[in-house]
Coordinates of C-alpha atoms in Angstrom, one line a residue:
X1 CA 227.3 -23.4 371.8
X2 CA 228.2 -27.0 372.2
X3 CA 231.3 -27.8 374.3
X4 CA 233.3 -30.9 374.6
X5 CA 233.1 -31.7 370.9
X6 CA 236.1 -32.5 368.6
X7 CA 235.9 -31.1 365.1
X8 CA 237.6 -33.6 362.9
X9 CA 237.4 -31.9 359.5
X10 CA 235.7 -29.2 357.5
X11 CA 233.1 -30.5 355.0
X12 CA 233.2 -29.1 351.5
X13 CA 231.0 -29.4 348.4
X14 CA 231.9 -27.8 345.0
X15 CA 234.5 -25.5 346.5
X16 CA 232.3 -24.3 349.4
X17 CA 232.3 -25.1 353.1
X18 CA 229.0 -26.7 354.1
X19 CA 229.7 -27.8 357.7
X20 CA 232.0 -29.8 359.9
X21 CA 232.4 -33.5 360.8
X22 CA 232.8 -34.0 364.6
X23 CA 233.4 -37.0 366.9
X24 CA 229.6 -36.8 367.6
X25 CA 228.4 -36.6 364.0
X26 CA 228.2 -34.0 361.2
X27 CA 227.0 -30.4 361.6
X28 CA 225.6 -28.6 358.6
X29 CA 226.2 -24.9 358.2
X30 CA 225.8 -22.2 355.6
X31 CA 229.1 -20.7 356.8
X32 CA 232.1 -22.2 358.7
X33 CA 234.4 -20.0 360.8
X34 CA 237.6 -21.5 361.9
X35 CA 238.6 -20.0 365.3
X36 CA 240.6 -23.0 366.4
X37 CA 243.8 -21.3 367.6
X38 CA 246.9 -23.3 367.0
X39 CA 244.8 -26.2 365.6
X40 CA 243.6 -23.9 362.7
X41 CA 246.6 -24.7 360.5
X42 CA 246.0 -28.4 360.4
X43 CA 242.2 -28.0 360.0
X44 CA 242.9 -25.7 357.1
X45 CA 245.4 -28.0 355.5
X46 CA 242.9 -30.9 355.5
X47 CA 240.5 -28.7 353.5
X48 CA 243.2 -27.3 351.1
X49 CA 243.2 -24.0 352.9
X50 CA 246.4 -22.0 353.8
X51 CA 246.2 -20.9 357.5
X52 CA 249.8 -20.0 358.3
X53 CA 250.5 -20.0 362.0
X54 CA 252.6 -21.9 364.6
X55 CA 252.4 -22.3 368.3
X56 CA 255.1 -21.1 370.7
X57 CA 255.5 -21.7 374.4
X58 CA 254.5 -18.5 376.3
X59 CA 255.7 -18.1 379.9
X60 CA 254.4 -16.1 382.9
X61 CA 254.9 -16.2 386.6
X62 CA 252.6 -15.3 389.5
X63 CA 254.2 -14.3 392.8
X64 CA 253.1 -14.9 396.3
X65 CA 250.9 -12.1 397.8
X66 CA 252.7 -8.7 397.9
X67 CA 251.9 -6.8 401.2
X68 CA 250.0 -3.5 400.6
X69 CA 250.0 -3.9 396.8
X70 CA 247.3 -1.4 395.5
X71 CA 244.6 -2.9 393.4
X72 CA 244.2 -1.7 389.8
X73 CA 247.8 -0.8 389.1
X74 CA 248.6 0.0 385.5
X75 CA 250.4 -2.7 383.4
X76 CA 254.1 -2.1 383.1
X77 CA 255.7 -2.9 379.8
X78 CA 259.5 -3.0 379.7
X79 CA 260.2 -3.7 376.1
X80 CA 263.9 -3.4 376.4
X81 CA 263.9 -6.4 378.8
X82 CA 261.0 -8.2 377.0
X83 CA 258.7 -8.3 380.1
X84 CA 255.3 -7.1 381.3
X85 CA 254.2 -6.9 384.9
X86 CA 250.7 -6.4 386.2
X87 CA 248.8 -6.6 389.4
X88 CA 246.8 -9.9 389.8
X89 CA 244.6 -10.2 392.9
X90 CA 247.2 -8.9 395.3
X91 CA 250.0 -10.6 393.5
X92 CA 252.3 -9.7 390.6
X93 CA 252.1 -11.4 387.3
X94 CA 255.2 -11.3 385.2
X95 CA 255.1 -12.4 381.5
X96 CA 257.8 -12.5 378.8
X97 CA 258.1 -12.0 375.1
X98 CA 261.7 -13.2 374.8
X99 CA 263.7 -12.5 371.6
X100 CA 264.2 -16.3 370.9
X101 CA 261.1 -18.2 371.5
X102 CA 260.4 -22.0 371.9
X103 CA 258.2 -23.4 369.1
X104 CA 255.6 -25.9 370.2
X105 CA 253.9 -28.7 368.3
X106 CA 256.2 -29.1 365.4
X107 CA 255.7 -32.9 365.6
X108 CA 252.0 -32.6 366.0
X109 CA 249.6 -31.0 368.5
X110 CA 247.7 -32.7 371.2
X111 CA 244.0 -33.2 370.4
X112 CA 242.7 -34.5 373.7
X113 CA 242.3 -31.2 375.5
X114 CA 241.6 -27.6 374.5
X115 CA 243.8 -26.0 377.2
X116 CA 247.1 -27.2 378.4
X117 CA 250.0 -26.4 380.7
X118 CA 253.4 -27.3 379.5
X119 CA 256.5 -28.2 381.5
X120 CA 258.5 -25.4 383.3
X121 CA 261.7 -24.3 381.7
X122 CA 263.7 -22.2 384.1
X123 CA 266.8 -22.4 382.0
X124 CA 264.9 -20.6 379.2
X125 CA 263.2 -18.0 381.4
X126 CA 265.9 -17.3 383.9
X127 CA 267.7 -14.6 381.9
X128 CA 264.4 -12.7 381.4
X129 CA 263.4 -13.0 385.0
X130 CA 266.7 -11.7 386.2
X131 CA 266.1 -8.6 384.2
X132 CA 262.6 -8.3 385.6
X133 CA 264.1 -8.4 389.1
X134 CA 266.3 -5.5 388.2
X135 CA 263.4 -3.5 386.9
X136 CA 261.0 -4.4 389.8
X137 CA 263.3 -5.3 392.7
X138 CA 260.6 -6.6 395.0
X139 CA 260.4 -9.6 392.6
X140 CA 263.7 -10.8 394.0
X141 CA 262.3 -10.7 397.6
X142 CA 259.0 -12.6 397.3
X143 CA 258.2 -16.2 396.4
X144 CA 256.7 -17.6 393.2
X145 CA 253.3 -19.3 393.5
X146 CA 252.8 -20.3 389.9
X147 CA 255.1 -20.9 386.9
X148 CA 252.8 -21.1 383.9
X149 CA 253.8 -22.2 380.4
X150 CA 251.1 -22.5 377.8
X151 CA 251.1 -22.5 374.0
X152 CA 249.8 -19.6 371.8
X153 CA 249.8 -19.3 368.0
X154 CA 251.8 -16.8 366.1
X155 CA 251.7 -15.8 362.4
X156 CA 254.7 -15.1 360.2
X157 CA 254.2 -11.3 360.3
X158 CA 252.7 -11.0 363.8
X159 CA 249.3 -9.9 362.5
X160 CA 246.3 -12.1 363.0
X161 CA 244.2 -13.9 360.3
X162 CA 240.7 -12.7 359.5
X163 CA 238.3 -13.1 356.6
X164 CA 237.1 -15.5 353.9
X165 CA 239.7 -17.9 352.6
X166 CA 240.4 -17.6 348.9
X167 CA 240.7 -21.4 348.5
X168 CA 237.2 -22.2 350.0
X169 CA 234.1 -20.1 349.7
X170 CA 231.9 -19.6 352.8
X171 CA 234.8 -20.5 355.0
X172 CA 236.1 -17.7 357.3
X173 CA 238.9 -17.6 359.8
X174 CA 239.6 -15.6 363.0
X175 CA 242.8 -17.1 364.3
X176 CA 246.5 -16.6 364.9
X177 CA 246.0 -13.7 367.3
X178 CA 249.7 -13.5 368.4
X179 CA 248.8 -13.1 372.1
X180 CA 246.4 -10.2 371.7
X181 CA 243.3 -12.3 371.3
X182 CA 241.4 -11.0 374.3
X183 CA 242.3 -7.4 373.4
X184 CA 241.1 -7.9 369.8
X185 CA 238.2 -10.3 370.2
X186 CA 235.3 -7.8 370.4
X187 CA 236.3 -5.9 367.3
X188 CA 237.4 -9.0 365.3
X189 CA 234.1 -10.7 366.1
X190 CA 232.1 -7.6 365.1
X191 CA 233.7 -7.1 361.7
X192 CA 233.7 -10.8 360.9
X193 CA 230.0 -11.0 361.5
X194 CA 229.4 -7.9 359.4
X195 CA 231.6 -9.4 356.7
X196 CA 229.6 -12.6 356.6
X197 CA 226.3 -10.8 356.6
X198 CA 227.3 -8.1 354.1
X199 CA 229.4 -10.2 351.8
X200 CA 232.4 -7.8 352.1
X201 CA 234.7 -6.4 354.8
X202 CA 233.0 -3.5 356.5
X203 CA 236.2 -1.5 356.6
X204 CA 239.8 -1.6 355.3
X205 CA 241.1 -4.8 357.0
X206 CA 244.0 -5.5 354.7
X207 CA 246.5 -5.6 357.6
X208 CA 244.8 -8.7 358.9
X209 CA 243.2 -10.1 355.8
X210 CA 244.2 -13.8 355.3
X211 CA 244.5 -13.1 351.6
X212 CA 247.9 -11.4 352.3
X213 CA 249.3 -14.8 353.0
X214 CA 251.1 -16.7 350.2
X215 CA 250.8 -20.4 349.5
X216 CA 254.4 -21.3 350.5
X217 CA 253.6 -20.0 354.0
X218 CA 251.8 -23.2 354.9
X219 CA 255.2 -24.9 354.9
X220 CA 255.6 -26.3 358.4
X221 CA 259.4 -25.9 358.6
X222 CA 259.1 -22.2 357.5
X223 CA 256.4 -21.6 360.2
X224 CA 258.4 -23.3 362.9
X225 CA 261.6 -21.3 362.0
X226 CA 259.8 -18.0 361.8
X227 CA 257.9 -18.5 365.0
X228 CA 261.2 -18.4 366.9
X229 CA 261.4 -14.7 366.1
X230 CA 257.7 -13.8 365.8
X231 CA 256.9 -13.9 369.5
X232 CA 259.8 -11.7 370.4
X233 CA 259.0 -9.1 367.7
X234 CA 256.0 -8.1 369.7
X235 CA 258.3 -6.3 372.1
X236 CA 261.2 -5.5 369.7
X237 CA 261.9 -2.0 368.5
X238 CA 260.0 -1.3 365.3
X239 CA 262.7 0.4 363.4
X240 CA 262.0 1.7 359.9
X241 CA 262.9 -0.8 357.3
X242 CA 263.6 -3.5 359.9
X243 CA 264.3 -6.9 358.4
X244 CA 263.5 -10.3 359.8
X245 CA 266.3 -12.7 360.6
X246 CA 264.6 -16.1 360.5
X247 CA 263.3 -18.2 357.7
X248 CA 265.4 -16.3 355.1
X249 CA 266.3 -17.3 351.5
X250 CA 262.8 -18.8 350.8
X251 CA 262.3 -17.2 347.4
X252 CA 265.3 -16.1 345.4
X253 CA 265.3 -14.6 341.9
X254 CA 267.7 -16.2 339.4
X255 CA 269.9 -13.1 339.8
X256 CA 270.3 -13.3 343.6
X257 CA 273.9 -14.5 343.7
X258 CA 275.0 -12.2 340.9
X259 CA 273.5 -9.2 342.7
X260 CA 275.0 -10.3 346.1
X261 CA 278.4 -10.2 344.4
X262 CA 277.7 -6.6 343.4
X263 CA 277.1 -5.7 347.0
X264 CA 273.3 -6.2 347.3
X265 CA 271.8 -6.0 350.8
X266 CA 268.8 -8.2 350.4
X267 CA 265.6 -7.6 352.4
X268 CA 262.7 -10.0 352.8
X269 CA 259.2 -9.4 351.7
X270 CA 256.6 -12.2 351.1
X271 CA 259.5 -14.7 351.2
X272 CA 261.3 -12.9 348.4
X273 CA 264.9 -11.9 348.9
X274 CA 265.0 -8.5 347.1
X275 CA 268.0 -6.1 346.9
X276 CA 267.0 -3.1 349.0
X277 CA 270.3 -1.3 348.5
X278 CA 273.9 -1.9 347.3
X279 CA 277.0 -1.4 349.4
X280 CA 280.0 -0.1 347.6
X281 CA 283.3 -1.9 347.9
X282 CA 284.7 -1.8 351.4
X283 CA 281.2 -1.4 353.0
X284 CA 279.4 -4.3 354.6
X285 CA 275.9 -4.7 353.2
X286 CA 274.2 -4.8 356.7
X287 CA 271.6 -2.5 358.1
X288 CA 272.4 -0.1 361.0
X289 CA 268.9 0.9 362.2
X290 CA 267.8 4.3 363.4
X291 CA 265.0 6.8 363.0
X292 CA 267.3 9.2 361.2
X293 CA 269.4 8.7 358.1
X294 CA 270.4 5.0 358.2
X295 CA 273.8 3.8 356.9
X296 CA 272.5 3.0 353.4
X297 CA 271.0 6.5 352.8
X298 CA 273.8 7.9 350.7
X299 CA 274.3 4.6 348.8
X300 CA 270.7 4.5 347.9
X301 CA 270.9 8.2 346.9
X302 CA 273.6 7.3 344.4
X303 CA 271.4 4.6 342.9
X304 CA 268.5 7.1 342.7
X305 CA 270.7 9.6 340.8
X306 CA 271.9 6.9 338.5
X307 CA 268.3 6.3 337.4
X308 CA 267.6 10.0 337.0
X309 CA 270.9 10.8 335.2
X310 CA 272.1 7.6 333.5
X311 CA 270.7 4.1 333.7
X312 CA 269.8 1.8 336.6
X313 CA 269.1 -2.0 336.8
X314 CA 266.4 -3.3 339.0
X315 CA 265.5 -6.9 339.9
X316 CA 261.7 -6.9 339.7
X317 CA 261.3 -10.6 339.7
X318 CA 259.0 -10.5 342.7
X319 CA 256.2 -9.0 340.6
X320 CA 253.2 -11.3 340.5
X321 CA 252.2 -12.4 337.0
X322 CA 248.8 -13.8 336.2
X323 CA 248.1 -15.2 332.7
X324 CA 244.4 -14.7 331.8
X325 CA 243.3 -16.3 328.6
X326 CA 240.3 -17.5 326.7
X327 CA 237.6 -16.3 324.3
X328 CA 236.0 -14.3 327.1
X329 CA 239.2 -13.0 328.8
X330 CA 238.8 -9.5 327.3
X331 CA 235.2 -9.2 328.4
X332 CA 235.9 -10.4 331.9
X333 CA 238.9 -8.2 332.5
X334 CA 237.2 -5.1 331.0
X335 CA 234.2 -5.5 333.4
X336 CA 236.6 -5.8 336.4
X337 CA 238.9 -2.9 335.2
X338 CA 238.0 0.7 335.5
X339 CA 240.2 1.5 332.5
X340 CA 239.5 0.2 329.0
X341 CA 241.7 -2.9 328.7
X342 CA 240.0 -4.3 325.5
X343 CA 242.7 -2.7 323.5
X344 CA 245.0 -3.7 320.6
X345 CA 247.4 -6.5 321.3
X346 CA 250.8 -5.1 322.3
X347 CA 249.2 -2.5 324.6
X348 CA 250.0 -2.1 328.3
X349 CA 247.2 -0.5 330.4
X350 CA 247.4 0.8 334.0
X351 CA 244.1 0.3 335.7
X352 CA 242.4 0.1 339.1
X353 CA 239.9 -2.7 340.1
X354 CA 237.1 -1.3 342.1
X355 CA 234.4 -2.7 344.4
X356 CA 230.8 -1.8 344.3
X357 CA 231.4 1.2 346.5
X358 CA 234.1 2.6 344.1
X359 CA 236.9 1.6 346.5
X360 CA 240.2 0.5 345.0
X361 CA 240.6 -3.3 345.4
X362 CA 243.8 -3.3 343.2
X363 CA 246.0 -1.2 341.0
X364 CA 248.0 -3.1 338.4
X365 CA 248.8 -3.3 334.7
X366 CA 247.0 -5.4 332.1
X367 CA 249.2 -6.3 329.2
X368 CA 247.4 -7.6 326.1
X369 CA 249.6 -10.3 324.4
X370 CA 247.1 -11.3 321.7
X371 CA 243.4 -11.5 321.1
X372 CA 242.8 -14.1 323.9
X373 CA 245.8 -13.7 326.2
X374 CA 246.5 -11.1 328.8
X375 CA 249.4 -10.8 331.3
X376 CA 248.2 -9.2 334.5
X377 CA 251.1 -7.8 336.5
X378 CA 250.7 -6.9 340.2
X379 CA 252.6 -6.7 343.4
X380 CA 253.8 -9.9 345.2
X381 CA 251.9 -8.7 348.3
X382 CA 248.5 -8.9 346.5
X383 CA 249.3 -12.0 344.5
X384 CA 246.6 -14.1 346.2
X385 CA 244.2 -11.2 346.8
X386 CA 244.1 -10.0 343.1
X387 CA 243.8 -13.6 341.7
X388 CA 240.9 -14.2 344.2
X389 CA 239.2 -10.9 343.2
X390 CA 239.4 -11.9 339.5
X391 CA 238.0 -15.3 340.2
X392 CA 235.2 -14.0 342.3
X393 CA 234.2 -11.6 339.5
X394 CA 234.4 -14.1 336.6
X395 CA 230.9 -15.2 335.7
X396 CA 230.0 -18.9 335.8
X397 CA 230.5 -20.3 332.4
X398 CA 232.9 -17.7 331.2
X399 CA 235.5 -19.1 328.8
X400 CA 238.5 -17.6 330.7
X401 CA 241.2 -19.1 332.9
X402 CA 243.6 -17.6 335.3
X403 CA 247.1 -19.1 335.7
X404 CA 249.7 -17.9 338.1
X405 CA 252.9 -17.8 336.0
X406 CA 255.0 -15.8 338.5
X407 CA 257.7 -18.5 338.8
X408 CA 257.9 -18.8 335.0
X409 CA 259.4 -15.3 334.4
X410 CA 262.2 -13.3 336.0
X411 CA 262.0 -9.6 335.5
X412 CA 264.8 -7.0 335.0
X413 CA 264.0 -3.4 334.8
X414 CA 266.3 -1.0 333.0
X415 CA 265.4 2.6 333.6
X416 CA 267.0 6.0 333.0
X417 CA 267.7 8.4 330.2
X418 CA 270.5 6.1 328.9
X419 CA 268.4 2.9 329.0
X420 CA 268.1 2.8 325.2
X421 CA 271.9 3.1 325.0
X422 CA 272.2 0.1 327.3
X423 CA 269.6 -2.2 325.6
X424 CA 270.1 -1.4 321.9
X425 CA 273.3 -3.3 321.4
X426 CA 271.6 -6.5 322.8
X427 CA 268.6 -6.6 320.4
X428 CA 267.7 -5.9 316.8
X429 CA 264.4 -4.5 317.9
X430 CA 263.8 -0.8 317.2
X431 CA 263.6 0.8 320.7
X432 CA 262.9 4.3 319.3
X433 CA 259.9 6.3 320.5
X434 CA 257.9 5.9 317.4
X435 CA 258.5 2.2 317.0
X436 CA 258.2 1.4 320.7
X437 CA 256.1 4.1 322.5
X438 CA 255.3 4.3 326.1
X439 CA 252.4 2.0 327.1
X440 CA 253.3 -0.8 324.6
X441 CA 254.9 -4.2 324.8
X442 CA 256.7 -6.4 322.3
X443 CA 258.4 -9.8 322.3
X444 CA 262.0 -9.1 321.4
X445 CA 265.4 -10.9 321.1
X446 CA 267.9 -10.3 323.9
X447 CA 271.0 -12.5 324.1
X448 CA 269.7 -16.0 323.2
X449 CA 266.3 -15.4 324.7
X450 CA 262.9 -14.2 323.6
X451 CA 261.7 -11.8 326.2
X452 CA 258.5 -9.7 326.7
X453 CA 259.6 -6.1 326.9
X454 CA 257.1 -3.7 328.4
X455 CA 257.6 0.0 328.3
X456 CA 256.2 1.2 331.6
X457 CA 257.8 2.7 334.7
X458 CA 257.4 3.0 338.4
X459 CA 260.5 5.2 338.6
X460 CA 259.4 8.0 336.4
X461 CA 262.0 7.6 333.7
X462 CA 262.4 6.1 330.2
X463 CA 262.8 2.3 330.4
X464 CA 261.6 -1.2 330.0
X465 CA 260.6 -4.1 332.1
X466 CA 262.0 -7.3 330.6
X467 CA 260.0 -10.5 331.3
X468 CA 262.5 -13.3 330.8
X469 CA 261.6 -17.1 330.8
X470 CA 263.3 -18.3 334.0
X471 CA 265.8 -20.7 332.4
X472 CA 267.2 -17.9 330.2
X473 CA 267.6 -15.4 333.0
X474 CA 271.3 -15.6 333.8
X475 CA 272.3 -15.5 330.2
X476 CA 270.4 -12.3 329.7
X477 CA 271.7 -10.8 332.9
X478 CA 275.3 -11.5 332.1
X479 CA 275.1 -10.0 328.6
X480 CA 273.1 -7.0 329.9
X481 CA 275.6 -6.3 332.7
X482 CA 278.6 -6.8 330.4
X483 CA 277.2 -4.3 327.9
X484 CA 275.7 -1.9 330.4
X485 CA 278.4 -1.5 333.0
X486 CA 280.9 0.2 330.7
X487 CA 278.3 2.9 329.8
X488 CA 277.4 3.6 333.4
X489 CA 274.6 1.0 334.2
X490 CA 274.3 0.8 338.0
X491 CA 272.4 -1.7 340.1
X492 CA 269.6 -0.1 342.2
X493 CA 267.5 -1.5 345.0
X494 CA 264.0 -1.2 346.4
X495 CA 264.8 1.8 348.6
X496 CA 265.8 3.7 345.4
X497 CA 262.7 2.6 343.7
X498 CA 260.6 3.9 346.5
X499 CA 262.4 7.3 346.5
X500 CA 262.0 7.5 342.7
X501 CA 258.3 6.7 342.8
X502 CA 257.5 9.1 345.6
X503 CA 259.0 12.0 343.6
X504 CA 256.5 11.1 340.8
X505 CA 253.7 10.7 343.3
X506 CA 253.0 7.1 342.0
X507 CA 250.6 5.5 344.5
X508 CA 251.3 2.4 346.4
X509 CA 248.4 0.1 347.1
X510 CA 247.9 -0.7 350.7
X511 CA 249.4 2.7 351.8
X512 CA 248.2 5.5 349.5
X513 CA 245.2 3.7 348.1
X514 CA 243.0 0.8 349.3
X515 CA 239.5 -0.5 349.2
X516 CA 238.0 2.5 351.0
X517 CA 239.7 5.1 348.7
X518 CA 238.2 5.9 345.3
X519 CA 240.0 7.0 342.1
X520 CA 238.3 10.4 342.5
X521 CA 239.7 10.9 345.9
X522 CA 243.1 9.4 345.0
X523 CA 243.6 11.6 341.9
X524 CA 243.3 8.6 339.5
X525 CA 240.2 9.5 337.7
X526 CA 242.3 10.1 334.5
X527 CA 242.5 6.3 334.3
X528 CA 238.8 5.7 334.4
X529 CA 236.9 4.9 331.2
X530 CA 233.6 6.3 332.3
X531 CA 231.7 5.5 329.1
X532 CA 233.2 2.3 327.8
X533 CA 230.6 -0.3 326.6
X534 CA 229.3 -2.5 329.4
X535 CA 230.6 -0.3 332.2
X536 CA 232.7 -1.7 335.0
X537 CA 232.3 -2.7 338.7
X538 CA 232.0 0.4 340.8
X539 CA 230.9 2.8 338.0
X540 CA 227.6 3.8 339.6
X541 CA 229.3 4.5 343.0
X542 CA 231.9 6.7 341.3
X543 CA 229.3 8.7 339.3
X544 CA 227.3 9.2 342.5
X545 CA 230.4 10.5 344.3
X546 CA 231.3 12.7 341.4
X547 CA 227.9 14.3 341.6
X548 CA 227.8 14.6 345.4
X549 CA 231.3 16.1 345.6
X550 CA 234.3 14.9 347.5
X551 CA 235.2 15.3 351.2
X552 CA 238.9 14.3 351.0
X553 CA 241.6 14.4 348.4
X554 CA 245.1 12.8 348.1
X555 CA 247.8 15.5 348.2
X556 CA 251.6 15.4 347.8
X557 CA 253.7 17.2 350.4
X558 CA 257.3 18.3 350.4
X559 CA 258.9 19.3 353.7
X560 CA 260.4 22.8 353.5
X561 CA 263.2 21.7 355.8
X562 CA 265.5 19.3 354.0
X563 CA 266.6 17.5 357.2
X564 CA 263.6 15.6 358.6
X565 CA 262.4 12.3 357.2
X566 CA 258.9 10.9 356.6
X567 CA 257.9 7.3 357.1
X568 CA 254.1 7.3 357.2
X569 CA 251.3 8.2 359.7
X570 CA 252.7 11.6 360.5
X571 CA 249.8 14.1 361.2
X572 CA 249.0 16.7 358.5
X573 CA 247.8 20.1 359.7
X574 CA 246.2 22.8 357.6
X575 CA 246.2 26.3 359.2
X576 CA 246.8 24.6 362.6
X577 CA 244.0 22.0 362.3
X578 CA 244.4 18.3 361.9
X579 CA 243.2 17.3 358.4
X580 CA 244.9 13.9 357.7
X581 CA 248.0 11.8 358.0
X582 CA 250.9 10.8 355.7
X583 CA 250.1 7.6 353.9
X584 CA 253.6 7.0 352.7
X585 CA 256.8 8.9 352.7
X586 CA 260.4 8.7 351.5
X587 CA 263.3 11.1 350.9
X588 CA 263.3 12.5 347.3
X589 CA 267.0 12.8 346.4
X590 CA 266.4 14.8 343.2
X591 CA 264.0 17.2 344.9
X592 CA 266.2 17.4 348.0
X593 CA 263.6 16.9 350.7
X594 CA 261.4 14.3 352.3
X595 CA 258.2 13.8 350.4
X596 CA 254.9 12.2 351.4
X597 CA 251.3 11.7 350.4
X598 CA 248.2 11.9 352.4
X599 CA 244.4 12.5 352.3
X600 CA 243.3 16.0 353.2
X601 CA 239.7 16.1 354.5
X602 CA 237.6 19.1 353.7
X603 CA 234.0 20.4 353.6
X604 CA 231.8 19.0 350.7
X605 CA 231.9 21.2 347.7
X606 CA 235.2 22.9 348.6
X607 CA 236.9 24.0 345.3
X608 CA 239.9 21.8 344.4
X609 CA 242.4 24.6 344.6
X610 CA 241.2 25.8 347.9
X611 CA 241.9 22.4 349.5
X612 CA 245.6 23.0 349.2
X613 CA 245.5 26.8 349.5
X614 CA 246.2 27.0 353.3
X615 CA 249.4 26.8 355.3
X616 CA 250.4 23.1 355.8
X617 CA 252.6 21.5 358.5
X618 CA 253.6 17.9 359.1
X619 CA 254.3 16.8 362.6
X620 CA 257.6 14.9 362.7
X621 CA 258.8 13.6 366.0
X622 CA 256.7 16.1 367.9
X623 CA 257.8 19.1 365.8
X624 CA 255.6 20.9 363.3
X625 CA 257.5 21.2 360.0
X626 CA 256.2 23.6 357.3
X627 CA 255.3 21.8 354.1
X628 CA 254.4 22.6 350.5
X629 CA 251.3 20.9 349.1
X630 CA 250.7 20.0 345.5
X631 CA 248.4 17.8 343.4
X632 CA 251.1 17.4 340.8
X633 CA 254.4 15.4 341.2
X634 CA 257.3 17.4 342.5
X635 CA 259.5 15.8 339.7
X636 CA 258.7 15.9 336.0
X637 CA 255.0 16.9 336.5
X638 CA 254.3 16.7 332.8
X639 CA 255.6 13.2 332.4
X640 CA 257.9 14.2 329.5
X641 CA 260.8 12.0 330.6
X642 CA 258.9 8.7 330.5
X643 CA 257.9 9.4 326.9
X644 CA 261.3 10.5 325.8

């Protein structure tokens, strides 16, 4: 450990970090870990690495000694008033996480000292301190010895940044700790060391993995504007479906304004403005938060029913699209994919990508356009992660390239039993089941555009995803809406998509499946091509697990009481014993009850049917609710509707 040294830049050679330059000369290193707090963003930028964080001023006060104050008092957190109070050597320390914070360093950070105290700002802190005096009256009776104001770094989503950066190999970060650095330091240091030594994260760290961050999030203005809210969110109520208020409108699909005119209430995810639900005429498209049925519940239910009974239109532009092409593209993708994706052009394949332990690193679709071109479609949240995984597992010298074409295509989804009726007048393509079966794609004419139509579904109904070159998007939308609305086409949002997919038990990566869950445990072994030529990453681990037997299985649950809701993390009990937790939940409007999925642990070798043979309960808000368990979806378990 060498103190008093300024790191000026990270040294790189051939896409790898090889050391740092300092004001006292270069330092060579096999690995470089950036733990530079609020300076990490600029250090990363210089090396072409995205480290999205911004400093905010963080305030606390220390009082004069308080007579007879017991030592070791517990810390008091008053989240309604945005304060914490703790005993500090016979005094009281009062800190604040106010709702509207003060960004620091937008014009540049000082580099002449590692720690700093900023100017007092009583005007900013006074409203918070007045509330503190109401909660702890003695604060109004004793003097203040210290007013401390120091900067801390905050990330756009209030979760810290850990792991190897996708832009630069052998470069790791542990930074942006959002004021919980001391609390998290031991664990963060341990897993980071194990990650470096072992070459992979030692556990599921997706919540803090830097690969969740997107390239635009290095934008300084975005970081400054979001930091105003990020600090206060630490003490804000964590409502279900809560939306951020700052740095909005970053990424908009071409349809944004059209959908807003139709009543869309847009939510923000990964910078994307996505319609979460639609307000009917006379209703303001604004959230009213609660832990019960929120104000959009019935509106989303109507969208859900439109998809089940007629036709619904979804804006799916936020899907990430990666074009993989070259003479070796098929071989590269087939080795990474557990399914066989070396298929005929015009075929769309759902597949998982596994690590060497059999864990699911990604689930996505691989769409073969022709002999040498594939369109890989995944979620916006894993856009960087999945591209990075592909790049890491492409052999040196392979004749294959990866190009992110997300911005090149908008996507409209038309789903429901009437989707053919909506689309057929707009195209001369045969949309019949024999000519255009499930799991295929074709380039077709719609309006004046040529679009890639993919017959897949995340909603569990007949339908197509339409990949539209961006400049043609509005023309296609306008004709589609003009033709579809008279026959009952209805716009539907992300909440409806979630309720539709939960009825079909479609997994969601990051919740129901992740890098510690295998296809065998998750009930996805039907999509594994065990014997395809050349095998695939993770095959040996899956075979070993299959032979040894499972100790946990993903199960679907339906609450027997139609009133409670499920959001995730609710305890699962079998015959009174804790056996797991809900990984994701939503109300199933067709089924008429809240649905959820969760892994049920069991003894090795337990027969599959016996795992769900007991009496199940889900704990909701402290109350045990009887639940029905099933391996099969509660809606259309045979999948007939998607192949109609």
